[in-house]
PDB file of C-alpha atoms in Angstrom:
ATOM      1  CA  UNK A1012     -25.001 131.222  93.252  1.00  0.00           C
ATOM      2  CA  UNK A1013     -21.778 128.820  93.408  1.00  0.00           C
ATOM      3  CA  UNK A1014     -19.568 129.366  95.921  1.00  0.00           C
ATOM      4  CA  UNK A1015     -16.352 128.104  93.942  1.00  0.00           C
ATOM      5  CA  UNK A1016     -13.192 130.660  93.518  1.00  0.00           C
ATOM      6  CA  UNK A1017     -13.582 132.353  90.023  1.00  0.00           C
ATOM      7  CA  UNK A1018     -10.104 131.931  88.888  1.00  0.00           C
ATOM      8  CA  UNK A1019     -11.482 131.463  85.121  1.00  0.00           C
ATOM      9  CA  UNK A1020     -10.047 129.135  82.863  1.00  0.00           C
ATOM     10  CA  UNK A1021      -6.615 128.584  82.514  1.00  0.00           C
ATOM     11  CA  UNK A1022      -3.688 130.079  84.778  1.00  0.00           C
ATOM     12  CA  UNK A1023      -0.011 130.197  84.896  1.00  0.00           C
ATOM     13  CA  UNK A1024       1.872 128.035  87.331  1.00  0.00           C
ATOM     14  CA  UNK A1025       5.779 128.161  88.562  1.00  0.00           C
ATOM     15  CA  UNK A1026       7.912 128.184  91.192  1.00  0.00           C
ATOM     16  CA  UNK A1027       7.451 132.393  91.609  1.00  0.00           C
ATOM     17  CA  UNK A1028       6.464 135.989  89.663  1.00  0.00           C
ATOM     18  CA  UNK A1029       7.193 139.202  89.575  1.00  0.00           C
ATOM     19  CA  UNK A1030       5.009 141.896  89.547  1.00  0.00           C
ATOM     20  CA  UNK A1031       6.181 142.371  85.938  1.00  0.00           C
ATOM     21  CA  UNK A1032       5.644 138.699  84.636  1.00  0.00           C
ATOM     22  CA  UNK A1033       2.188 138.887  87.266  1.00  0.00           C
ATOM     23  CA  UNK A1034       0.946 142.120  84.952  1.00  0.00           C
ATOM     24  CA  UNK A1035       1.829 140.346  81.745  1.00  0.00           C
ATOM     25  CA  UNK A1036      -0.143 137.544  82.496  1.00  0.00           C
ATOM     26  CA  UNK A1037      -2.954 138.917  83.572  1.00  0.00           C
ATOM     27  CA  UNK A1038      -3.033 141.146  80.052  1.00  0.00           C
ATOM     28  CA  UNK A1039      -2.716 137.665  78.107  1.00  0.00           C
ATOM     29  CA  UNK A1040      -6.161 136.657  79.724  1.00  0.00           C
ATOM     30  CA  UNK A1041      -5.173 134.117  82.331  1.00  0.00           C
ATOM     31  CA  UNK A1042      -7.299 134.453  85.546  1.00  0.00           C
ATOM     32  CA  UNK A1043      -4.662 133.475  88.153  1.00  0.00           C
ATOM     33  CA  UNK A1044      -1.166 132.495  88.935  1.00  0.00           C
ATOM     34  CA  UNK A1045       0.245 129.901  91.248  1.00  0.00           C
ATOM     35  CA  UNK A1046       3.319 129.732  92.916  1.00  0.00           C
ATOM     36  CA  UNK A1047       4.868 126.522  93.766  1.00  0.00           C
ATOM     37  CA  UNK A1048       7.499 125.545  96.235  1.00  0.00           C
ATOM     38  CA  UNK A1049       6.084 125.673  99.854  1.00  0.00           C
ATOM     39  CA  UNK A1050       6.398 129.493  99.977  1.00  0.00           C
ATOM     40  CA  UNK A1051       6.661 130.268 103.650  1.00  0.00           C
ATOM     41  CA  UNK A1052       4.012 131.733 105.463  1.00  0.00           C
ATOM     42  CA  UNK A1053       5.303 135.220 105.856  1.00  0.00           C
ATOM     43  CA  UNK A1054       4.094 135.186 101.851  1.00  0.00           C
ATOM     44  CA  UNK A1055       5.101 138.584 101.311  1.00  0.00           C
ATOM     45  CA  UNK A1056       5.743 138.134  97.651  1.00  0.00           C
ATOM     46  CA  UNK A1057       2.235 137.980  97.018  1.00  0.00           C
ATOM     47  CA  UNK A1058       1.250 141.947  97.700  1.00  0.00           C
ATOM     48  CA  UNK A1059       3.826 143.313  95.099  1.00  0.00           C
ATOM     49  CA  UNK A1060       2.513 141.095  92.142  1.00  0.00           C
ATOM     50  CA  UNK A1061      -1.308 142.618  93.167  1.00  0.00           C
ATOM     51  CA  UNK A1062      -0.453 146.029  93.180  1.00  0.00           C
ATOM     52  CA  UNK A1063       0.812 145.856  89.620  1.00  0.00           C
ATOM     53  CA  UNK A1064      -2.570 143.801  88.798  1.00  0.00           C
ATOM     54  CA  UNK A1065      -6.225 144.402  88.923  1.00  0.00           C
ATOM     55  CA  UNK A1066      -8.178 141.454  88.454  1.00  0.00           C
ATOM     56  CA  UNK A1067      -5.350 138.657  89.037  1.00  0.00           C
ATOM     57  CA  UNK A1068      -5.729 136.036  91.343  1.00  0.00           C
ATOM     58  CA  UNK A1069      -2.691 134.705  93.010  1.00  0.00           C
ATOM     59  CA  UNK A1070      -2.722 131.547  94.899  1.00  0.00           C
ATOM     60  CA  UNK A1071      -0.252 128.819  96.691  1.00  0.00           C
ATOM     61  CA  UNK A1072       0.170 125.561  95.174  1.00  0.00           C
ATOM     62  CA  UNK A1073       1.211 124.872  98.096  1.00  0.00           C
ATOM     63  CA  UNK A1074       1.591 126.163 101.432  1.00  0.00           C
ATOM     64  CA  UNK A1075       3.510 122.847 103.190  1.00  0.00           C
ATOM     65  CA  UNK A1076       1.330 122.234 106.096  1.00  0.00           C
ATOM     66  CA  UNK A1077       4.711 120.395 107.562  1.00  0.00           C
ATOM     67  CA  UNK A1078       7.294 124.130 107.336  1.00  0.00           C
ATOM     68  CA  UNK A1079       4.749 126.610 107.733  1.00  0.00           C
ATOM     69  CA  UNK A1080       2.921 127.403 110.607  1.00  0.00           C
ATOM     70  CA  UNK A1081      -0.893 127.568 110.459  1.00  0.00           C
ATOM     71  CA  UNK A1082      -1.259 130.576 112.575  1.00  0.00           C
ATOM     72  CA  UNK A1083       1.208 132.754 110.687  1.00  0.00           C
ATOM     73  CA  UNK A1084      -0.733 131.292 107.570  1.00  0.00           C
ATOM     74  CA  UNK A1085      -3.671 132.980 108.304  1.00  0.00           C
ATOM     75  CA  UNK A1086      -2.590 135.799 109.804  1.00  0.00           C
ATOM     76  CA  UNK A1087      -0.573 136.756 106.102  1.00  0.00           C
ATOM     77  CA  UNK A1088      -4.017 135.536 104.516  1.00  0.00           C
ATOM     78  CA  UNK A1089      -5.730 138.347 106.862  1.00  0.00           C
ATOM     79  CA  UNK A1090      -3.154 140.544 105.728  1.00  0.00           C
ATOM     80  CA  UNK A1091      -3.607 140.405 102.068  1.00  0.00           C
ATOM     81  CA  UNK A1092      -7.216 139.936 101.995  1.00  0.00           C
ATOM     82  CA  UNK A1093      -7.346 143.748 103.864  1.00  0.00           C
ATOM     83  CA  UNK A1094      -5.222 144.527 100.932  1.00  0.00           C
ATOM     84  CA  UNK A1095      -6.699 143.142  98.362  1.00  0.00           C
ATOM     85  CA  UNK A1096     -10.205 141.412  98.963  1.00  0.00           C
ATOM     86  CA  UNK A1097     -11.088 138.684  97.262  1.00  0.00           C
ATOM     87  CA  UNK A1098      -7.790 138.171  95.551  1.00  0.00           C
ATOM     88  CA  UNK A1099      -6.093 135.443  97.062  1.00  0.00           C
ATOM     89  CA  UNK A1100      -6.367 131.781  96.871  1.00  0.00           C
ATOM     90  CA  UNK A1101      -4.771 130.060 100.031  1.00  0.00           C
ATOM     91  CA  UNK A1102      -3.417 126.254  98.656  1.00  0.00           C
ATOM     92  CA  UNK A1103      -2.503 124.055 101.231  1.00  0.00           C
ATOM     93  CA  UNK A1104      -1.109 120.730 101.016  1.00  0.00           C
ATOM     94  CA  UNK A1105       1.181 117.754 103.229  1.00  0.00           C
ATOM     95  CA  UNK A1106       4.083 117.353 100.971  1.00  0.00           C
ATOM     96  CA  UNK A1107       5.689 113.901 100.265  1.00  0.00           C
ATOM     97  CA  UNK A1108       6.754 111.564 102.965  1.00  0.00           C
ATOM     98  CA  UNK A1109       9.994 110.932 101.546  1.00  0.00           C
ATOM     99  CA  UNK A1110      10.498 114.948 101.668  1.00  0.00           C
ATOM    100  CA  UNK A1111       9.508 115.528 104.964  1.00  0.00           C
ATOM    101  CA  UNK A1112      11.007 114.524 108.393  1.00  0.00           C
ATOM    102  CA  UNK A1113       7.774 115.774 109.934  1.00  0.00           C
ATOM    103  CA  UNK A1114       5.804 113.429 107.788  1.00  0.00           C
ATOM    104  CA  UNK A1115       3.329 111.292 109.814  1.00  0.00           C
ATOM    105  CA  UNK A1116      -0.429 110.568 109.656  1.00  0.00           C
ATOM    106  CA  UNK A1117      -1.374 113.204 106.911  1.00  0.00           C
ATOM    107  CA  UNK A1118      -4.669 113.133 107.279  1.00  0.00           C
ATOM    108  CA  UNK A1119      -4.950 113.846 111.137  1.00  0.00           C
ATOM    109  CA  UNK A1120      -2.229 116.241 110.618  1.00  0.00           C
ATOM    110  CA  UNK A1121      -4.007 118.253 107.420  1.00  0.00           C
ATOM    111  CA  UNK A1122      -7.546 117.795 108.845  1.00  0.00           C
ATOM    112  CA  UNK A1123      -5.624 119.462 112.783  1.00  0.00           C
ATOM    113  CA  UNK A1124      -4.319 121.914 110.426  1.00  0.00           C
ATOM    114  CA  UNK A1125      -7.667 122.950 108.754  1.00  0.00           C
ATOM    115  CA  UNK A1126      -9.005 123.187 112.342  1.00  0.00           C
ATOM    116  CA  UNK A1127      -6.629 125.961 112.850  1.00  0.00           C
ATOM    117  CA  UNK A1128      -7.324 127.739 110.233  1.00  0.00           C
ATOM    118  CA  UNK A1129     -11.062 127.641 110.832  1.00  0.00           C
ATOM    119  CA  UNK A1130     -10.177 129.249 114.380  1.00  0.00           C
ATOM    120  CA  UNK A1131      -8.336 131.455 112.628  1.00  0.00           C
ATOM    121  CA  UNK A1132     -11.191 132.493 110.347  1.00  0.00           C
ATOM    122  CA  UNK A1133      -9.584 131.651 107.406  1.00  0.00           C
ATOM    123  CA  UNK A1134     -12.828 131.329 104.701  1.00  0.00           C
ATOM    124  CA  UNK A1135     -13.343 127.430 103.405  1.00  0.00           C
ATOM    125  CA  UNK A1136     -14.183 128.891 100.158  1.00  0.00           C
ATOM    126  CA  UNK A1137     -10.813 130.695  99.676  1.00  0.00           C
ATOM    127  CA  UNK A1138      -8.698 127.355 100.744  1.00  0.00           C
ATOM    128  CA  UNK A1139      -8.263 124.557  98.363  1.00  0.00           C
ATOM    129  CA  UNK A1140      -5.881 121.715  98.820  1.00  0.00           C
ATOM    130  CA  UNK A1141      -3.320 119.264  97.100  1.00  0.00           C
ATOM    131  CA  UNK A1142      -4.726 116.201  96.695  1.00  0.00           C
ATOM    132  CA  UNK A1143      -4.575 113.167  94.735  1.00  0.00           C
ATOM    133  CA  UNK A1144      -6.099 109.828  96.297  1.00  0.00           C
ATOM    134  CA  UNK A1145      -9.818 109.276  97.246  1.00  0.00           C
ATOM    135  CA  UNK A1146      -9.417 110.383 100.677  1.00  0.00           C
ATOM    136  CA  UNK A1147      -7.872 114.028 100.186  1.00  0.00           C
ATOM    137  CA  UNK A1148      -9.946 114.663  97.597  1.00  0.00           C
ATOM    138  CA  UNK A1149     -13.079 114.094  99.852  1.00  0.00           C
ATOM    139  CA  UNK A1150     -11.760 116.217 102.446  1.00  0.00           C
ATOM    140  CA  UNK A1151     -10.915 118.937 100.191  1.00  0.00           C
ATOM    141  CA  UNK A1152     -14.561 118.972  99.166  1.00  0.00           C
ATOM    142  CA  UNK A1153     -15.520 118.805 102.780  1.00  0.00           C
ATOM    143  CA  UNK A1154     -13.334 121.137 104.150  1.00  0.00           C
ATOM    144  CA  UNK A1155     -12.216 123.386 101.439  1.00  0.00           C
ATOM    145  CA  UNK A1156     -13.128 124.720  98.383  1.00  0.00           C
ATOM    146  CA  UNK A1157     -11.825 122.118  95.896  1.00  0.00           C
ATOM    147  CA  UNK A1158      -9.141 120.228  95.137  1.00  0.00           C
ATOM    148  CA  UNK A1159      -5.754 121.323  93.162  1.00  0.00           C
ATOM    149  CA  UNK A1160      -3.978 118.054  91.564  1.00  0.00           C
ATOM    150  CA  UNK A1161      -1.099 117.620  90.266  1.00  0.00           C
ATOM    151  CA  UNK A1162       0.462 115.415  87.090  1.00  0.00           C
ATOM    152  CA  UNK A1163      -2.745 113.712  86.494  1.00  0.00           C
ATOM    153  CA  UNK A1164      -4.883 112.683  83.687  1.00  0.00           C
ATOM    154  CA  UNK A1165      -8.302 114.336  82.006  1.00  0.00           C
ATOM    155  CA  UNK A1166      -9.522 110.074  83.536  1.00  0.00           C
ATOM    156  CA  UNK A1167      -8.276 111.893  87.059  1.00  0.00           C
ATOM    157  CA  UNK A1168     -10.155 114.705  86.479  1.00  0.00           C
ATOM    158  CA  UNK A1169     -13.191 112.666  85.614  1.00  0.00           C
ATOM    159  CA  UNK A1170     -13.128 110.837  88.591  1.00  0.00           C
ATOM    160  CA  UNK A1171     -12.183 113.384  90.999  1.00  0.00           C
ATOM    161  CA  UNK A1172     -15.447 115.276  89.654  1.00  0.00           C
ATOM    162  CA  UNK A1173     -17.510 112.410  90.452  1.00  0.00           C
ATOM    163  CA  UNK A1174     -16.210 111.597  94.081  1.00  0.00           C
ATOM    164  CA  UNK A1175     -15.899 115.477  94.814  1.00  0.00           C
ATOM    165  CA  UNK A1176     -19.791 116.263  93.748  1.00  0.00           C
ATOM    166  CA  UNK A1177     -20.913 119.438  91.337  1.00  0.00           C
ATOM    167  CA  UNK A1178     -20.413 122.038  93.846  1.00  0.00           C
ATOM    168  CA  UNK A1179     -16.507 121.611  94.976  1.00  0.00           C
ATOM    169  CA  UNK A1180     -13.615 123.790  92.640  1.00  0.00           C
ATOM    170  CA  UNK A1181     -11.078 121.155  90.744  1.00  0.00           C
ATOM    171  CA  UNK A1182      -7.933 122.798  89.645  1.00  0.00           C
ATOM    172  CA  UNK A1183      -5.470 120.532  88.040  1.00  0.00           C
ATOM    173  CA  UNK A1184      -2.394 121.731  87.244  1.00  0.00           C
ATOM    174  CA  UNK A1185      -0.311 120.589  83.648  1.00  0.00           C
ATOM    175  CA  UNK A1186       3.050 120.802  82.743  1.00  0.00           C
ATOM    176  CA  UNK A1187       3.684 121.775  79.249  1.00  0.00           C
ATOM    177  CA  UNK A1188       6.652 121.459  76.866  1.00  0.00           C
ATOM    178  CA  UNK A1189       5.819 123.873  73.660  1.00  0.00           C
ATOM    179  CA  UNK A1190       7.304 122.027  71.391  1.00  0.00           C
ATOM    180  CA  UNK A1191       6.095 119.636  68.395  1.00  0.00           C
ATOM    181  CA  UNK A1192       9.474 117.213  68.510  1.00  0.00           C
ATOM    182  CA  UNK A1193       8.166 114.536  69.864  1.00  0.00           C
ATOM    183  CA  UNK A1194      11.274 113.221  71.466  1.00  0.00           C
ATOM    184  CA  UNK A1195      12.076 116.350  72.768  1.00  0.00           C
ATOM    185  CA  UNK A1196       8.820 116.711  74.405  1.00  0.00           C
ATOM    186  CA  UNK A1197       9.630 113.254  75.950  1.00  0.00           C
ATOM    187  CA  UNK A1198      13.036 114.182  77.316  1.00  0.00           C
ATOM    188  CA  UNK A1199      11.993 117.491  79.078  1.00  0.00           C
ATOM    189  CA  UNK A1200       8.867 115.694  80.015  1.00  0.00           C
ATOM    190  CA  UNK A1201      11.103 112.693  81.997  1.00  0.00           C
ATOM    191  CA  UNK A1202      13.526 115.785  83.429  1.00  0.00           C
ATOM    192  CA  UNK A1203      10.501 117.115  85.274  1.00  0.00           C
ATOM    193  CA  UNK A1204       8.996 114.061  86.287  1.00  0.00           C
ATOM    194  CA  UNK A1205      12.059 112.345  87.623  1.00  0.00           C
ATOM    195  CA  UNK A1206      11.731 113.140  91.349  1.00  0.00           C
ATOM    196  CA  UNK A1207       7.961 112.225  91.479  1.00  0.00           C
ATOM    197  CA  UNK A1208       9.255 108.927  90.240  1.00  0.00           C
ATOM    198  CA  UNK A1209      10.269 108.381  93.631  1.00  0.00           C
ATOM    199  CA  UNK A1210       7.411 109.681  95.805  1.00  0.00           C
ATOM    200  CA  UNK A1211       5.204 107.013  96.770  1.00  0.00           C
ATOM    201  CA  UNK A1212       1.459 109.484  96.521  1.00  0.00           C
ATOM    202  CA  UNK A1213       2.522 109.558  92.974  1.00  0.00           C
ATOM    203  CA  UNK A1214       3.344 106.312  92.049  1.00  0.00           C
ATOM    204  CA  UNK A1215      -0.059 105.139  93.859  1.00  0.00           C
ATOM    205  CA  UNK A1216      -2.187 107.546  92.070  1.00  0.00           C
ATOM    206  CA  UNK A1217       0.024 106.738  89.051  1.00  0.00           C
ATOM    207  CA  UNK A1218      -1.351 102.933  89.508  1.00  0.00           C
ATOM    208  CA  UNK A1219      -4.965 103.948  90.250  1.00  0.00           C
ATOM    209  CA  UNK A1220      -5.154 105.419  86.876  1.00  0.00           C
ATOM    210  CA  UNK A1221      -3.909 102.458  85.466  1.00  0.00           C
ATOM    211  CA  UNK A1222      -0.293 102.728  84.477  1.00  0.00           C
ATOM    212  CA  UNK A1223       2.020  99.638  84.996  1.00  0.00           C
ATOM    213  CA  UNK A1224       4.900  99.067  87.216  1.00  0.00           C
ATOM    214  CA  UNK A1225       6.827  99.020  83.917  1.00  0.00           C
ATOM    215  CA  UNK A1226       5.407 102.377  83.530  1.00  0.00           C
ATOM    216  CA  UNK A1227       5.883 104.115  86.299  1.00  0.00           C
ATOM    217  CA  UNK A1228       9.499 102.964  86.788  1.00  0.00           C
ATOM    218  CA  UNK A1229      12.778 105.285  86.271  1.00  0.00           C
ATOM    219  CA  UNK A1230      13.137 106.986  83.759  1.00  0.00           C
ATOM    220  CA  UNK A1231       8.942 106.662  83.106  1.00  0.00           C
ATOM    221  CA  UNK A1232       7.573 104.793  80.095  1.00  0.00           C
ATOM    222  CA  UNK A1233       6.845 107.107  76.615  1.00  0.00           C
ATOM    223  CA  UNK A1234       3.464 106.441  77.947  1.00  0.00           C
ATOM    224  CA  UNK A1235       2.994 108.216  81.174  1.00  0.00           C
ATOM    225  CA  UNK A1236       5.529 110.896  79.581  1.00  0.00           C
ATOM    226  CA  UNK A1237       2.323 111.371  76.807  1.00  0.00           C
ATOM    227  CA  UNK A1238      -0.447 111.071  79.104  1.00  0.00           C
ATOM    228  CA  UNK A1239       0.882 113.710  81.725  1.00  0.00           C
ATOM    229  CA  UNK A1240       3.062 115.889  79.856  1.00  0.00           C
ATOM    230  CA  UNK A1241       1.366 118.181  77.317  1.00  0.00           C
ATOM    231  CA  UNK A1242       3.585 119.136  73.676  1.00  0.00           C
ATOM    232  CA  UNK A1243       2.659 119.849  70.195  1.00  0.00           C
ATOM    233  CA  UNK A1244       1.801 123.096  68.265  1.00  0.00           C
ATOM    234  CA  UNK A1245      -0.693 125.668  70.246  1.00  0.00           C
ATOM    235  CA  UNK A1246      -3.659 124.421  69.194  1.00  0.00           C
ATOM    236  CA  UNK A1247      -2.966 120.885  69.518  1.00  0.00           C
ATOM    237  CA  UNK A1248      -1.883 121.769  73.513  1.00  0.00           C
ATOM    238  CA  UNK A1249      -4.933 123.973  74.104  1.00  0.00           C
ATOM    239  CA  UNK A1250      -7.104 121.010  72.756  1.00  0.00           C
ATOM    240  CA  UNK A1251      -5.272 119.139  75.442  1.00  0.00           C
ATOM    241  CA  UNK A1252      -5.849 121.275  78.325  1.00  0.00           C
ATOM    242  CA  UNK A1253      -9.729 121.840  77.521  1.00  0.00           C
ATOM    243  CA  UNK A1254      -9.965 117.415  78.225  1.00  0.00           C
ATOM    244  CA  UNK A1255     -10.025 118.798  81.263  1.00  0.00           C
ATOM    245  CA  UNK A1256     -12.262 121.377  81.328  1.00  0.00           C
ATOM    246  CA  UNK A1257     -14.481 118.863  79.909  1.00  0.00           C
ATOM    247  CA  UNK A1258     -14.164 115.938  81.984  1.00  0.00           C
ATOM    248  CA  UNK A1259     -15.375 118.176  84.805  1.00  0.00           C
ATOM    249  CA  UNK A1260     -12.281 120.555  86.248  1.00  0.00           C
ATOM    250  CA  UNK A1261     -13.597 124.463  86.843  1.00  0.00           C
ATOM    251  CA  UNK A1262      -9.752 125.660  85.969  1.00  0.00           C
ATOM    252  CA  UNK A1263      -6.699 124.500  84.483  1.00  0.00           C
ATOM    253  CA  UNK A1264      -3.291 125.747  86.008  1.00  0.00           C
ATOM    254  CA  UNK A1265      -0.097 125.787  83.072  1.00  0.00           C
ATOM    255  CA  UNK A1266       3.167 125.100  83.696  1.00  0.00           C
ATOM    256  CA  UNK A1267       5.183 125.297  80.901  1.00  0.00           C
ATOM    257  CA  UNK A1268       8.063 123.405  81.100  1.00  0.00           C
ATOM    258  CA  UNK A1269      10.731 125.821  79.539  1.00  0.00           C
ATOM    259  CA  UNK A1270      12.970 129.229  81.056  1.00  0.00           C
ATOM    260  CA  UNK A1271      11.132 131.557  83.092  1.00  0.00           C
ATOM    261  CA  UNK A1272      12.251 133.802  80.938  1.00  0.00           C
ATOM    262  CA  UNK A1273      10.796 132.062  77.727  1.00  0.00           C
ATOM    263  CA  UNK A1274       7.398 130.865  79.819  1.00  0.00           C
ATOM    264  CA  UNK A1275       5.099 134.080  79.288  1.00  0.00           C
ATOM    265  CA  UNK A1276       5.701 133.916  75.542  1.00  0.00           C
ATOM    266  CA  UNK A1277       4.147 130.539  75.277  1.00  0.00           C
ATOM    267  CA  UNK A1278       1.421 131.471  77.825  1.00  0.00           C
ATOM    268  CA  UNK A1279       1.065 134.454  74.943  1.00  0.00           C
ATOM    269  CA  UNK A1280       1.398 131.840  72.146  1.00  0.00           C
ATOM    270  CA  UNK A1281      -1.816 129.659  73.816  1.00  0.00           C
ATOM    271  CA  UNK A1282      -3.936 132.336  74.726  1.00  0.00           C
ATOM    272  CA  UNK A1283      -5.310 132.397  71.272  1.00  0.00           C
ATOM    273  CA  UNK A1284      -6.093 128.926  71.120  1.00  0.00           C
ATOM    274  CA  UNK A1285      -7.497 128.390  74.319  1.00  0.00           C
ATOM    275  CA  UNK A1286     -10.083 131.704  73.624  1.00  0.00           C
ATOM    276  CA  UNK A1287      -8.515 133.876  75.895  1.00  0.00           C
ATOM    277  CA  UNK A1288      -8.250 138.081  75.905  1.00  0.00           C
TER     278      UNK A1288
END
């Protein structure tokens, strides 16, 4: 039997929820939300959205290894998993050195971090982490469950399934703009992107996958705007997000690129399309 999370197929992802939004989603279909932002690791938002849900997962995407604490990371884990077994993906990742002071030899620092966590009894198969370049996704099969990328390609995905092997959980997440105005698409696309413009994992990863300097330069070329940023009608999005299912990932994570308020109507508008409910 595989070890991987089941988080099923698609999921909402944003920078929080609500118990109400949390309920909402999980009556659409979708098998998990995850909150962005480095939560801190008190993560007492997370119990209120479970009690109003029975099957939901919620998870972190992601815990910064650099502002919170590994101990009082898994003791909250502890904490909710008494609560609520089984319904809580920790994601843990190192940030972006031009974000954080702290910032110095990621990998010792994530793999010293993982070591904690392990003392702390905190389950491999219920920790996945942030990666994006060869290295972070090996250790996230090695030490983890999986990996959870970010502003990638379905290519990534392909190649992330190949280094990681069969048996590790891949959980990309997408940004979305539901919209089928091209240029509008573009300009909401190059709003979100802008600040990864300037972080170096990005750009690198950006390069792997074979977009030019030309490309990856402020504001972004209408070609890595197209290739990372999903628009169109419903179906043509959902068709979109299953490239990645294909090309290997377990799960895709959503974030639609529009109000909170307005996000949970197009999570209701692609559940149809992407065979959920």
């Amino acid at each position: 039997m595989s070890a991987k999370p089941d988080l099923g197929r698609f999921a909402s992802f944003g920078q929080g929820v609500t118990p109400e939004q949390a309920a909402a989603i999980e009556a659409l279909g979708y098998g998990a939300v995850w909150v962005a932002g480095s939560p801190p690791a008190e993560l007492d938002w997370v119990e209120p959205s479970l009690e109003q849900t029975s099957t939901l997962t919620l998870a972190t995407g992601i815990v910064n290894i650099w502002t919170a604490r590994p101990e009082a990371v898994a003791t909250s884990f502890h904490r909710i998993e008494s609560a609520h077994p089984g319904r809580f993906l920790l994601g843990v990742g190192v940030g972006h050195p031009e974000a954080d002071a702290q910032f110095t030899k990621p990998m010792a620092a994530l793999n010293a971090y993982l070591d904690v966590l392990d003392e702390r009894a905190v389950p491999q198969q219920r920790r996945v982490l942030a990666a994006l370049g060869p290295q972070v996704l090996q250790l996230a099969a090695n030490r983890s469950a999986g990996a959870h990328p970010a502003l990638i390609t379905p290519e990534h995905t392909a190649s992330a399934r190949r280094l990681m092997g069969p048996d590790a959980f891949l959980a990309p997440v997408v940004p979305v703009v539901p919209t089928t105005d091209v240029e509008k698409a573009r300009a909401v696309g190059r709003k979100a992107l802008e600040m990864y413009l300037g972080l170096r994992n990005y750009l690198n990863n950006w390069k792997r996958l074979g977009f030019t300097d030309t490309d990856i330069t402020r504001p972004g070329s209408d070609r890595l705007v197209d290739a990372l940023v999903v628009s169109g009608a419903p179906e043509t999005i959902a068709s979109r997000l299953t490239e990645h299912l294909d090309a290997g990932a377990d799960h895709v994570a959503i974030q639609v690129l529009t109000a909170p308020a307005k996000a949970i109507g197009t999570l209701a508008e692609l559940a149809g399309p992407l065979g959920l409910g």
